[in-house]
mmCIF file of C-alpha atoms and ligand atoms in Angstrom:
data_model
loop_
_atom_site.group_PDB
_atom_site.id
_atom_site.type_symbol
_atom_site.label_atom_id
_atom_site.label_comp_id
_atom_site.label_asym_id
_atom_site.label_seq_id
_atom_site.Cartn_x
_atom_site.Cartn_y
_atom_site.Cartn_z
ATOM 1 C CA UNK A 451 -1.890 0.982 -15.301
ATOM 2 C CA UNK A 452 -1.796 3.039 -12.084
ATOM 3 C CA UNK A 453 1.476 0.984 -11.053
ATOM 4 C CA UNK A 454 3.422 1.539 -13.980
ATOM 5 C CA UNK A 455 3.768 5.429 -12.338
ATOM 6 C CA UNK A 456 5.447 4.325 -10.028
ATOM 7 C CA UNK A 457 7.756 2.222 -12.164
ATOM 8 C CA UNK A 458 7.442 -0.845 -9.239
ATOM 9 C CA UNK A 459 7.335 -4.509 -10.363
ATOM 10 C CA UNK A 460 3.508 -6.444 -10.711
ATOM 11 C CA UNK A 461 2.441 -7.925 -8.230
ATOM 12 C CA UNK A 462 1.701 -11.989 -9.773
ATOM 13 C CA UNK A 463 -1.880 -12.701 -11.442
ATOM 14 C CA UNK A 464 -5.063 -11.065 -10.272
ATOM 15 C CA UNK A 465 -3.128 -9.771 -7.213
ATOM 16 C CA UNK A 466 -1.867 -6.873 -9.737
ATOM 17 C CA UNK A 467 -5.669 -5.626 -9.450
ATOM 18 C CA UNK A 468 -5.400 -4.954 -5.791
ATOM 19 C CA UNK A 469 -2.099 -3.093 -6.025
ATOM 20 C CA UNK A 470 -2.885 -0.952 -9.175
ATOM 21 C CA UNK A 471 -6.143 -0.131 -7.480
ATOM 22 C CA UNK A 472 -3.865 1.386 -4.284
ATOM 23 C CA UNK A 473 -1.701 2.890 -6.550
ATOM 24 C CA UNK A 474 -4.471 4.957 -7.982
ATOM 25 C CA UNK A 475 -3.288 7.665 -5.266
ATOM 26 C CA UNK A 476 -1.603 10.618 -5.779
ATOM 27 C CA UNK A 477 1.709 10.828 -4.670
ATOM 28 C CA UNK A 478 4.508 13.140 -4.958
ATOM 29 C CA UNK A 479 5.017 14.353 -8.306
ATOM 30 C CA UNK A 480 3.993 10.989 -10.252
ATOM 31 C CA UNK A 481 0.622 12.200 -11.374
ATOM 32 C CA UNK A 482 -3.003 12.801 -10.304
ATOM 33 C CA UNK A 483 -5.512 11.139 -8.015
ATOM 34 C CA UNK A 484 -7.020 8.693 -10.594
ATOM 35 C CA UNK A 485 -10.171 8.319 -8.473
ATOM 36 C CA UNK A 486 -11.235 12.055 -8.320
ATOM 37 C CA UNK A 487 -12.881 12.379 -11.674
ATOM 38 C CA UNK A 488 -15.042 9.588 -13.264
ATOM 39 C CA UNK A 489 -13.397 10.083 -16.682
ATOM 40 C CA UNK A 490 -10.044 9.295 -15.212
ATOM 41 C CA UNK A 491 -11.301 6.522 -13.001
ATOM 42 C CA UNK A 492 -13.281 5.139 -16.127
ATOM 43 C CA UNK A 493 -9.752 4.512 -17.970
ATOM 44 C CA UNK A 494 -7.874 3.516 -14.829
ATOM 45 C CA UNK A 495 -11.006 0.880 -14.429
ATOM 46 C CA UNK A 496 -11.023 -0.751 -18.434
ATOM 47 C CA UNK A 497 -7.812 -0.921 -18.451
ATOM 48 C CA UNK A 498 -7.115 -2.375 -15.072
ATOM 49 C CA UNK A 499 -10.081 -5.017 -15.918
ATOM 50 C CA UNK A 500 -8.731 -6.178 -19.479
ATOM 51 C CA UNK A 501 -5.379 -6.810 -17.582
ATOM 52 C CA UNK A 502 -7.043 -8.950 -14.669
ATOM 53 C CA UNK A 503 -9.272 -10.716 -17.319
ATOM 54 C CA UNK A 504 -5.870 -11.726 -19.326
ATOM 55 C CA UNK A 505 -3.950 -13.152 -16.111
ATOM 56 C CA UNK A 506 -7.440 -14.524 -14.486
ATOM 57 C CA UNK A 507 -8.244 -16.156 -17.398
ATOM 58 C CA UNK A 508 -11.827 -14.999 -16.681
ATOM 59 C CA UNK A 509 -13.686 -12.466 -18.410
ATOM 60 C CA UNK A 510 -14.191 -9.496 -16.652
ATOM 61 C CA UNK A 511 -17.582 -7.047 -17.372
ATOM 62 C CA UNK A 512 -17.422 -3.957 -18.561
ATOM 63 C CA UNK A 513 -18.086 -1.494 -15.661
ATOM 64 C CA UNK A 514 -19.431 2.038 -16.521
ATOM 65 C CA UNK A 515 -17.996 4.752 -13.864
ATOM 66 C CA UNK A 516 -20.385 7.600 -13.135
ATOM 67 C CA UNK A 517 -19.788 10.128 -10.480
ATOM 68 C CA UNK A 518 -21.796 8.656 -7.874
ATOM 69 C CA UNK A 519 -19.677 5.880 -7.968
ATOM 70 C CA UNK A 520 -16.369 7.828 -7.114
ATOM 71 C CA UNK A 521 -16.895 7.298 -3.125
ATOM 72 C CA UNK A 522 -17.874 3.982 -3.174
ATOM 73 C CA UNK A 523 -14.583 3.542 -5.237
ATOM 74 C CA UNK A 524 -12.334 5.918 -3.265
ATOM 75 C CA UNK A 525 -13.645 3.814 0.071
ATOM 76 C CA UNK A 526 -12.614 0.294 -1.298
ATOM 77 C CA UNK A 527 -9.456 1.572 -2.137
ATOM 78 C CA UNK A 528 -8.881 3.417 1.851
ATOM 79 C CA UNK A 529 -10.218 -0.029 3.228
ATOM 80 C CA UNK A 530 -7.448 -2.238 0.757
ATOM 81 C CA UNK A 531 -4.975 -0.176 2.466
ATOM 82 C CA UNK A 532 -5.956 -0.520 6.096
ATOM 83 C CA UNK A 533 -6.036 -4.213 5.038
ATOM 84 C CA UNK A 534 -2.477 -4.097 4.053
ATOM 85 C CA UNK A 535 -1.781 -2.028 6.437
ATOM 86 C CA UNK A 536 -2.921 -4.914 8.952
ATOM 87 C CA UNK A 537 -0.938 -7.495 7.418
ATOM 88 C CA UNK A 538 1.855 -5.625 7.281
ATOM 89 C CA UNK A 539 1.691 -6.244 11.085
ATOM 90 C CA UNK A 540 0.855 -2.282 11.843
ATOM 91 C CA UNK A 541 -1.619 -2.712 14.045
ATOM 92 C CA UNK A 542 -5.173 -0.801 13.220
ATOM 93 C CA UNK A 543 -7.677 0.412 15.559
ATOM 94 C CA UNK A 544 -10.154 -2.438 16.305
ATOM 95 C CA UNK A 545 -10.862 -4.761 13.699
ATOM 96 C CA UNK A 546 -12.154 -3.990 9.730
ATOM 97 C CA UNK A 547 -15.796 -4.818 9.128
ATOM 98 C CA UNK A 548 -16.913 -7.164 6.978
ATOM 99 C CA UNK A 549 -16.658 -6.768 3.446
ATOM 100 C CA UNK A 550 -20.275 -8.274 2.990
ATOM 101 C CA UNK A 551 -19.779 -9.093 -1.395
ATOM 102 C CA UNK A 552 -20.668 -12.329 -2.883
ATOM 103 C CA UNK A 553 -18.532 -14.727 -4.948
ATOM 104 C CA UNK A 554 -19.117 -17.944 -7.199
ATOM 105 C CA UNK A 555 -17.800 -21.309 -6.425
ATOM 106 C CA UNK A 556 -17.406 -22.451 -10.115
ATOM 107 C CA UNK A 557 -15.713 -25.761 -10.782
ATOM 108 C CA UNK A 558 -14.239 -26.499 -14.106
ATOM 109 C CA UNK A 559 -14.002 -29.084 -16.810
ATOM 110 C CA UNK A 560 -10.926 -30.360 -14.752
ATOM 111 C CA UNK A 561 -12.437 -30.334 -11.819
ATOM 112 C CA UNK A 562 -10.986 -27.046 -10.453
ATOM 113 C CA UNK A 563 -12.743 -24.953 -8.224
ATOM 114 C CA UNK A 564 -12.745 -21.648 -9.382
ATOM 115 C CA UNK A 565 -13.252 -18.337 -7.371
ATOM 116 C CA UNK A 566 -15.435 -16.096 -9.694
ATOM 117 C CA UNK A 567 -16.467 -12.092 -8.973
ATOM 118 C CA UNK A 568 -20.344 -11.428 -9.010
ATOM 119 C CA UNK A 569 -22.035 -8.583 -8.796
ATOM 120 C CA UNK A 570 -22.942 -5.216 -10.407
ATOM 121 C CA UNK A 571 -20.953 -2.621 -10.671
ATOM 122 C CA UNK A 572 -18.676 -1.705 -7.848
ATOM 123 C CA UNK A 573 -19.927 -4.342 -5.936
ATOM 124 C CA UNK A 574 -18.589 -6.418 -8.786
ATOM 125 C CA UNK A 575 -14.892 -4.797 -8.215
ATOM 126 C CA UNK A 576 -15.346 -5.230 -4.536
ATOM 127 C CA UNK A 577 -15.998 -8.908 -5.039
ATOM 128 C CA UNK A 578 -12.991 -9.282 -7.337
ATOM 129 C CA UNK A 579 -10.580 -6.913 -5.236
ATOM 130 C CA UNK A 580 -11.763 -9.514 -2.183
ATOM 131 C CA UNK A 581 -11.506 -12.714 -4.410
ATOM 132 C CA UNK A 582 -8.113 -11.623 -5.300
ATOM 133 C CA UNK A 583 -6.993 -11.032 -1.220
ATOM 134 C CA UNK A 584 -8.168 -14.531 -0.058
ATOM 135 C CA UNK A 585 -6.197 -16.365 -3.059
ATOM 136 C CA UNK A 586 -2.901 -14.558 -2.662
ATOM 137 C CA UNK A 587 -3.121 -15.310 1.171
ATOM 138 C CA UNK A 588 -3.292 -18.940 0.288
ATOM 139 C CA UNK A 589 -0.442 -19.070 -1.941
ATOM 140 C CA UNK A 590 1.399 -16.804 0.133
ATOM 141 C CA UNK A 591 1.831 -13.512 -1.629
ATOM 142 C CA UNK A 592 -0.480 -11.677 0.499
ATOM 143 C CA UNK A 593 2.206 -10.436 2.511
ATOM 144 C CA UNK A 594 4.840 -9.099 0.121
ATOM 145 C CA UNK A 595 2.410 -6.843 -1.245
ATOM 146 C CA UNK A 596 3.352 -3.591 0.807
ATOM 147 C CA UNK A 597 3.068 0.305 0.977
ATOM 148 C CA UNK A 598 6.408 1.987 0.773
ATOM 149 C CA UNK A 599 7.177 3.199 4.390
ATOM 150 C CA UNK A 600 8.342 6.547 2.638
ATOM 151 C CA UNK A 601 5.096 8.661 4.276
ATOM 152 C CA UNK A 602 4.569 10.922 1.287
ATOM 153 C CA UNK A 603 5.142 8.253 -1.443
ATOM 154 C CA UNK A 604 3.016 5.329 -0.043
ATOM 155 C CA UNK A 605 3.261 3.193 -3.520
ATOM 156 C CA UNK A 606 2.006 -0.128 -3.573
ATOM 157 C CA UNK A 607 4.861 -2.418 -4.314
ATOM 158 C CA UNK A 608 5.303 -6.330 -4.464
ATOM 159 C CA UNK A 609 8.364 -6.868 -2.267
ATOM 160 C CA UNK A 610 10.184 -10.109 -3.703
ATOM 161 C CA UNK A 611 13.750 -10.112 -1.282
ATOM 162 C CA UNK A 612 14.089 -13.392 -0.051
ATOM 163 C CA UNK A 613 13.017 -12.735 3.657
ATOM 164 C CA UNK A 614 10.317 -10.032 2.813
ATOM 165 C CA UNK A 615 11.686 -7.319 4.553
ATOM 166 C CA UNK A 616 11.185 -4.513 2.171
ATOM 167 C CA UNK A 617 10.085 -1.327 2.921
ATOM 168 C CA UNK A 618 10.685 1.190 -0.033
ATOM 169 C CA UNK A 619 9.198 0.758 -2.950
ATOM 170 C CA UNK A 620 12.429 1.711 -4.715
ATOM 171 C CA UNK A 621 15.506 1.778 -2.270
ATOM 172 C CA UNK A 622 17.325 4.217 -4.391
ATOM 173 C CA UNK A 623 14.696 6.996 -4.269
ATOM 174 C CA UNK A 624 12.331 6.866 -1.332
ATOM 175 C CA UNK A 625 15.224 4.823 0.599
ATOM 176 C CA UNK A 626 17.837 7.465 0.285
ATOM 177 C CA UNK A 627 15.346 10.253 1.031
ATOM 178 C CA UNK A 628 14.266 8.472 3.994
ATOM 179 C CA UNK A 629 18.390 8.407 5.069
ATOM 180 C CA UNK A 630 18.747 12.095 4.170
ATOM 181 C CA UNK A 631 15.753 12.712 6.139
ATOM 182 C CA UNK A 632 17.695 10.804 9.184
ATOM 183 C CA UNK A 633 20.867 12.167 8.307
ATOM 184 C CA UNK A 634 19.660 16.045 8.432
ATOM 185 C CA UNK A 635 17.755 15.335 11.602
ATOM 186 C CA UNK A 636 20.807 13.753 13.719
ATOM 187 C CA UNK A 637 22.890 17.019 12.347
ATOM 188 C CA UNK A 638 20.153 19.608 13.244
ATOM 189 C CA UNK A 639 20.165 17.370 17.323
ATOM 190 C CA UNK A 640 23.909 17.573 17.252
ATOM 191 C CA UNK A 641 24.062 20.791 15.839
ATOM 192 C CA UNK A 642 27.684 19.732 14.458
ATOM 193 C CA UNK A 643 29.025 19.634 11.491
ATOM 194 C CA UNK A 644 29.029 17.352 8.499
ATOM 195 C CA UNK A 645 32.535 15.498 9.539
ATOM 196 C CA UNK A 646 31.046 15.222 13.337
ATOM 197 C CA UNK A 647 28.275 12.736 11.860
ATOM 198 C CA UNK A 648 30.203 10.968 9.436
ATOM 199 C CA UNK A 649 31.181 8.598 12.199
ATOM 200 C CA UNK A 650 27.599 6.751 14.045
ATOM 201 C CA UNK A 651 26.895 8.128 17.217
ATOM 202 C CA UNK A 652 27.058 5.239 19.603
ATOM 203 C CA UNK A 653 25.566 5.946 23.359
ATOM 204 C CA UNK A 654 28.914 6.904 25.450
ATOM 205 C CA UNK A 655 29.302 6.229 29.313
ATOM 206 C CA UNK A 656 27.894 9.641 31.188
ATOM 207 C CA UNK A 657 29.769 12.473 31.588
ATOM 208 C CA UNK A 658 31.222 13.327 35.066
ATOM 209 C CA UNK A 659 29.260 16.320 36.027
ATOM 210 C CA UNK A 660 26.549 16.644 33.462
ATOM 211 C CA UNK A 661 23.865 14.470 34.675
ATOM 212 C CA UNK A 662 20.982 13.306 33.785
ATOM 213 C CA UNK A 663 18.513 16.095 32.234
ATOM 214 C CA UNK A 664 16.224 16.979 35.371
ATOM 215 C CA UNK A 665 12.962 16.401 34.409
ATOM 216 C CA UNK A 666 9.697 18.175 36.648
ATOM 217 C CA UNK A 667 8.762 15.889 39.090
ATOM 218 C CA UNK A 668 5.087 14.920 39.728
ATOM 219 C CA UNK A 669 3.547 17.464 41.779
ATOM 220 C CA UNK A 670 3.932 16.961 45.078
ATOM 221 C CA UNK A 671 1.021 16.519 47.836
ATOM 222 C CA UNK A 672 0.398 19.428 50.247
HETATM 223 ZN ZN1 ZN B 416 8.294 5.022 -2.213
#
C-alpha cells in the first residue's frame, strides 16, 4: 500500500482508498512516483482494490492498467488533492468541476442502502474514489483526512487528535523540520547567534531614534 511508505495510520474503511491513492506521490526519499509507469501503477491498483473490497465488503473488479490510462489516473489523483485541499479550508481558485461518474443505489437483504462503484475501468476507480468522499463526509471523517503541511512531504494522513488540528503527518519528522526551518530563518533575520534566539522574540516598544523603515512614497503628481 502506497501509505504504508509513509508509515501514517489508515484512514477507516473505504476512505483508506482515497488516501493511498494520494499517497501514490513521490516524496522525499520514501520511494517513486507509483503512477509514472503502468507496471507500478498496476500493483499499486490490485493491491489497493483487494484492500477496499475486504473493508467495503464489496467486491471490487479487476482493473487492467495500460499506459494510456496513466493520465487519466495521475488527474484523479491531482483533483483528490485539490478536493482535500478545499476542505482543508485552503481556499482554491473557483470551484472543481463536476466529477460526472455514475454510482448504484443497491439496497440489501436488511434493507440497507448501499453505495456501489460502476463503471469500466478508471471510470470505475473514479466512481469508487467519489463513492468513498460522499460517505466519509457523512460520517464525518472527511475532514481529518489531510496533506501534511510539510511542502516537500505532502503525505496523506488521517489526523485523529481530538480537535483535528493536525498538520504533519508525523510531528517528529516533518514537524521538527518545519521548526528548524523557522528556527534557521529567524537566526539568518537576526543575524545573531544561537543563545540570542533561544529566548522568543516578542515585538519591543520602538527605539528612540531609529524609526520606522522609510518606505518610497507613491510618486508624486507634477
Ligand atoms: Zn510530512
Amino acid at each position: 500500500m502506497a501509505s504504508a511508505r509513509h508509515g501514517v495510520r489508515e484512514a477507516p474503511g473505504g476512505l483508506a482508498l482515497v488516501q493511498d491513492l494520494l499517497n501514490t506521490r513521490a516524496t522525499m526519499h520514501y520511494g517513486a512516483d507509483l503512477l509514472l509507469h503502468a507496471d507500478d501503477a498496476q500493483r499499486w491498483l490490485t493491491e489497493a482494490l483487494a484492500t477496499w473490497s475486504r473493508v467495503s465488503g464489496l467486491p471490487a473488479p479487476t482493473l487492467l492498467i495500460s499506459s494510456n490510462d496513466m493520465r487519466s489516473l495521475r488527474r484523479l489523483r491531482t483533483t483528490f488533492e485539490n478536493v482535500i485541499v478545499a476542505a482543508g479550508k485552503e481556499r482554491l481558485d473557483g470551484a472543481l468541476p463536476p466529477a460526472d461518474v455514475p454510482v448504484s443505489l443497491v439496497p440489501d437483504a436488511d434493507g440497507w442502502v448501499r453505495m456501489v462503484p460502476t463503471g469500466r475501468g478508471t471510470r470505475w476507480l473514479a466512481s469508487a474514489l467519489w463513492a468513498e468522499g460522499l460517505l466519509a463526509q457523512q460520517a464525518g471523517l472527511w475532514s481529518r483526512l489531510k496533506l501534511c503541511h510539510n511542502t516537500d512531504c505532502r503525505a496523506a494522513f488521517f489526523d485523529t487528535s481530538r480537535n483535528n488540528s493536525g498538520v504533519w503527518h508525523d510531528v517528529s519528522t516533518c514537524g521538527n523540520t518545519a521548526n528548524l526551518r523557522a528556527f534557521r530563518e529567524r537566526k539568518r533575520l537576526l543575524g545573531g547567534s544561537d543563545g540570542q534566539i533561544d529566548r522568543p522574540q516578542l515585538p519591543g516598544p520602538p527605539q528612540l531614534g531609529s524609526g520606522p523603515p522609510q518606505l518610497p512614497g507613491p510618486p508624486g503628481l507634477r
